[in-house]
PDB file of C-alpha atoms in Angstrom:
ATOM      1  CA  UNK A   1       1.773  -7.531  17.667  1.00 86.00           C
ATOM      2  CA  UNK A   2       2.122  -4.798  15.037  1.00 93.00           C
ATOM      3  CA  UNK A   3       0.625  -1.322  14.997  1.00 94.00           C
ATOM      4  CA  UNK A   4       0.022   0.158  11.548  1.00 96.00           C
ATOM      5  CA  UNK A   5      -0.552   3.809  10.685  1.00 95.00           C
ATOM      6  CA  UNK A   6      -1.649   4.735   7.165  1.00 97.00           C
ATOM      7  CA  UNK A   7      -1.694   8.254   5.786  1.00 96.00           C
ATOM      8  CA  UNK A   8      -1.774  10.243   2.571  1.00 97.00           C
ATOM      9  CA  UNK A   9      -5.218   9.520   1.191  1.00 97.00           C
ATOM     10  CA  UNK A  10      -7.488  12.215  -0.108  1.00 98.00           C
ATOM     11  CA  UNK A  11      -9.312  13.689  -3.075  1.00 98.00           C
ATOM     12  CA  UNK A  12      -7.453  14.305  -6.314  1.00 98.00           C
ATOM     13  CA  UNK A  13      -8.418  15.084  -9.898  1.00 98.00           C
ATOM     14  CA  UNK A  14      -7.718  12.627 -12.713  1.00 98.00           C
ATOM     15  CA  UNK A  15      -4.094  12.848 -13.742  1.00 98.00           C
ATOM     16  CA  UNK A  16      -3.041  14.020 -10.313  1.00 98.00           C
ATOM     17  CA  UNK A  17      -0.807  12.390  -7.726  1.00 98.00           C
ATOM     18  CA  UNK A  18      -0.933  11.194  -4.151  1.00 98.00           C
ATOM     19  CA  UNK A  19       1.588   9.468  -1.919  1.00 97.00           C
ATOM     20  CA  UNK A  20       0.447   6.929   0.644  1.00 98.00           C
ATOM     21  CA  UNK A  21       2.530   6.023   3.660  1.00 97.00           C
ATOM     22  CA  UNK A  22       2.399   2.923   5.836  1.00 96.00           C
ATOM     23  CA  UNK A  23       4.320   2.961   9.112  1.00 95.00           C
ATOM     24  CA  UNK A  24       4.611  -0.213  11.182  1.00 93.00           C
ATOM     25  CA  UNK A  25       5.646  -0.297  14.816  1.00 93.00           C
ATOM     26  CA  UNK A  26       5.731  -2.777  17.661  1.00 93.00           C
ATOM     27  CA  UNK A  27       7.066  -6.265  17.033  1.00 89.00           C
ATOM     28  CA  UNK A  28       8.560  -5.660  13.592  1.00 87.00           C
ATOM     29  CA  UNK A  29      11.905  -7.491  13.645  1.00 85.00           C
ATOM     30  CA  UNK A  30      10.527 -10.371  11.578  1.00 88.00           C
ATOM     31  CA  UNK A  31       8.632  -8.271   9.029  1.00 90.00           C
ATOM     32  CA  UNK A  32       9.556  -9.545   5.566  1.00 91.00           C
ATOM     33  CA  UNK A  33       7.203  -7.603   3.295  1.00 94.00           C
ATOM     34  CA  UNK A  34       4.865  -4.624   3.324  1.00 95.00           C
ATOM     35  CA  UNK A  35       2.289  -3.944   0.661  1.00 96.00           C
ATOM     36  CA  UNK A  36      -0.844  -2.134  -0.364  1.00 98.00           C
ATOM     37  CA  UNK A  37      -4.235  -3.519  -1.278  1.00 98.00           C
ATOM     38  CA  UNK A  38      -7.351  -1.664  -2.312  1.00 98.00           C
ATOM     39  CA  UNK A  39     -11.073  -2.258  -2.379  1.00 98.00           C
ATOM     40  CA  UNK A  40     -13.581  -0.241  -4.363  1.00 97.00           C
ATOM     41  CA  UNK A  41     -17.302  -0.285  -3.506  1.00 90.00           C
ATOM     42  CA  UNK A  42     -18.905  -3.485  -4.729  1.00 93.00           C
ATOM     43  CA  UNK A  43     -15.602  -5.001  -5.802  1.00 96.00           C
ATOM     44  CA  UNK A  44     -13.171  -7.516  -4.374  1.00 96.00           C
ATOM     45  CA  UNK A  45     -10.011  -6.486  -2.614  1.00 97.00           C
ATOM     46  CA  UNK A  46      -7.042  -6.525  -4.942  1.00 97.00           C
ATOM     47  CA  UNK A  47      -3.317  -6.358  -4.466  1.00 98.00           C
ATOM     48  CA  UNK A  48      -1.756  -3.122  -5.684  1.00 98.00           C
ATOM     49  CA  UNK A  49       1.928  -3.277  -4.818  1.00 98.00           C
ATOM     50  CA  UNK A  50       4.305  -4.786  -2.296  1.00 97.00           C
ATOM     51  CA  UNK A  51       7.981  -4.659  -1.435  1.00 96.00           C
ATOM     52  CA  UNK A  52      10.287  -7.173   0.197  1.00 94.00           C
ATOM     53  CA  UNK A  53      12.016  -5.835   3.300  1.00 86.00           C
ATOM     54  CA  UNK A  54      15.378  -7.516   2.793  1.00 86.00           C
ATOM     55  CA  UNK A  55      16.141  -7.340  -0.931  1.00 91.00           C
ATOM     56  CA  UNK A  56      13.779  -4.581  -2.034  1.00 92.00           C
ATOM     57  CA  UNK A  57      12.098  -6.649  -4.725  1.00 96.00           C
ATOM     58  CA  UNK A  58       8.737  -5.268  -5.773  1.00 97.00           C
ATOM     59  CA  UNK A  59       5.424  -6.318  -7.217  1.00 97.00           C
ATOM     60  CA  UNK A  60       2.907  -4.191  -9.091  1.00 98.00           C
ATOM     61  CA  UNK A  61      -0.530  -5.030 -10.348  1.00 98.00           C
ATOM     62  CA  UNK A  62      -0.824  -4.639 -14.104  1.00 98.00           C
ATOM     63  CA  UNK A  63      -3.397  -1.897 -13.631  1.00 97.00           C
ATOM     64  CA  UNK A  64      -0.910   0.364 -11.832  1.00 98.00           C
ATOM     65  CA  UNK A  65       2.387  -0.636 -13.411  1.00 98.00           C
ATOM     66  CA  UNK A  66       4.234   2.389 -14.733  1.00 98.00           C
ATOM     67  CA  UNK A  67       2.123   4.799 -12.671  1.00 98.00           C
ATOM     68  CA  UNK A  68       2.771   3.742  -9.065  1.00 98.00           C
ATOM     69  CA  UNK A  69       6.121   3.367  -7.313  1.00 98.00           C
ATOM     70  CA  UNK A  70       6.668   1.641  -3.979  1.00 97.00           C
ATOM     71  CA  UNK A  71       9.666   2.324  -1.740  1.00 96.00           C
ATOM     72  CA  UNK A  72      10.810   1.393   1.744  1.00 92.00           C
ATOM     73  CA  UNK A  73      12.721   2.701   4.741  1.00 86.00           C
ATOM     74  CA  UNK A  74      13.659  -0.353   6.778  1.00 75.00           C
ATOM     75  CA  UNK A  75      14.975   1.656   9.734  1.00 79.00           C
ATOM     76  CA  UNK A  76      11.547   3.204  10.170  1.00 79.00           C
ATOM     77  CA  UNK A  77       9.566   0.180   8.965  1.00 83.00           C
ATOM     78  CA  UNK A  78       7.846   2.574   6.609  1.00 92.00           C
ATOM     79  CA  UNK A  79       6.662   2.031   3.044  1.00 95.00           C
ATOM     80  CA  UNK A  80       5.522   4.742   0.651  1.00 96.00           C
ATOM     81  CA  UNK A  81       3.393   4.325  -2.441  1.00 98.00           C
ATOM     82  CA  UNK A  82       3.744   7.171  -4.916  1.00 98.00           C
ATOM     83  CA  UNK A  83       0.698   7.225  -7.166  1.00 98.00           C
ATOM     84  CA  UNK A  84       0.905   9.247 -10.365  1.00 98.00           C
ATOM     85  CA  UNK A  85      -1.439   9.698 -13.310  1.00 98.00           C
ATOM     86  CA  UNK A  86      -4.379   8.744 -11.151  1.00 98.00           C
ATOM     87  CA  UNK A  87      -7.579   7.584 -12.807  1.00 98.00           C
ATOM     88  CA  UNK A  88     -11.165   7.440 -11.539  1.00 98.00           C
ATOM     89  CA  UNK A  89     -10.881   3.653 -11.421  1.00 97.00           C
ATOM     90  CA  UNK A  90      -8.150   4.043  -8.791  1.00 98.00           C
ATOM     91  CA  UNK A  91     -10.807   5.261  -6.363  1.00 98.00           C
ATOM     92  CA  UNK A  92     -10.870   2.862  -3.421  1.00 98.00           C
ATOM     93  CA  UNK A  93     -10.000   2.339   0.195  1.00 98.00           C
ATOM     94  CA  UNK A  94      -6.318   1.468   0.327  1.00 98.00           C
ATOM     95  CA  UNK A  95      -5.105  -0.910   3.030  1.00 98.00           C
ATOM     96  CA  UNK A  96      -1.563  -1.512   4.197  1.00 97.00           C
ATOM     97  CA  UNK A  97      -0.590  -5.138   4.765  1.00 97.00           C
ATOM     98  CA  UNK A  98       2.405  -6.128   6.899  1.00 96.00           C
ATOM     99  CA  UNK A  99       3.650  -9.689   6.545  1.00 95.00           C
ATOM    100  CA  UNK A 100       5.682 -11.341   9.272  1.00 92.00           C
ATOM    101  CA  UNK A 101       6.971 -14.877   9.464  1.00 88.00           C
ATOM    102  CA  UNK A 102       4.446 -15.432  12.248  1.00 90.00           C
ATOM    103  CA  UNK A 103       1.433 -13.799  10.628  1.00 93.00           C
ATOM    104  CA  UNK A 104       0.118 -10.733   8.872  1.00 95.00           C
ATOM    105  CA  UNK A 105      -1.524  -7.481   9.914  1.00 96.00           C
ATOM    106  CA  UNK A 106      -3.794  -4.927   8.268  1.00 97.00           C
ATOM    107  CA  UNK A 107      -4.242  -1.208   8.652  1.00 97.00           C
ATOM    108  CA  UNK A 108      -7.620   0.471   8.966  1.00 97.00           C
ATOM    109  CA  UNK A 109      -7.477   1.854   5.436  1.00 97.00           C
ATOM    110  CA  UNK A 110      -7.135   5.277   3.865  1.00 97.00           C
ATOM    111  CA  UNK A 111      -9.536   6.647   1.266  1.00 98.00           C
ATOM    112  CA  UNK A 112      -8.401   7.687  -2.192  1.00 98.00           C
ATOM    113  CA  UNK A 113     -10.933   9.424  -4.425  1.00 98.00           C
ATOM    114  CA  UNK A 114     -10.069  10.370  -7.997  1.00 98.00           C
ATOM    115  CA  UNK A 115     -12.755  12.594  -9.449  1.00 97.00           C
ATOM    116  CA  UNK A 116     -13.200  15.756 -11.471  1.00 92.00           C
TER     117      UNK A 116
END
């Protein structure tokens, strides 16, 4: 059982920045990775970025590489996603995903809107 709290979404102009935070609590001793997915209206959910809990290895989708940076705080079971140079096509609901050896869990989502 994992409880996930997402924060940091909002409205930003193109070229601006936002930082998303995902905090996991509860049964988190076997968490091995935390990541972010997003889903825009009418489109499939896509992976954005994830980070391994133990070694800190990261993954970025090609569409965000060089603009987004993911980081972790293992003591707090918290992952941040710093999003820079935001584009209108980044507009979506962003979901935190917590992977454990025994299963995975999803947050409720936080909205990111990039518009002028």
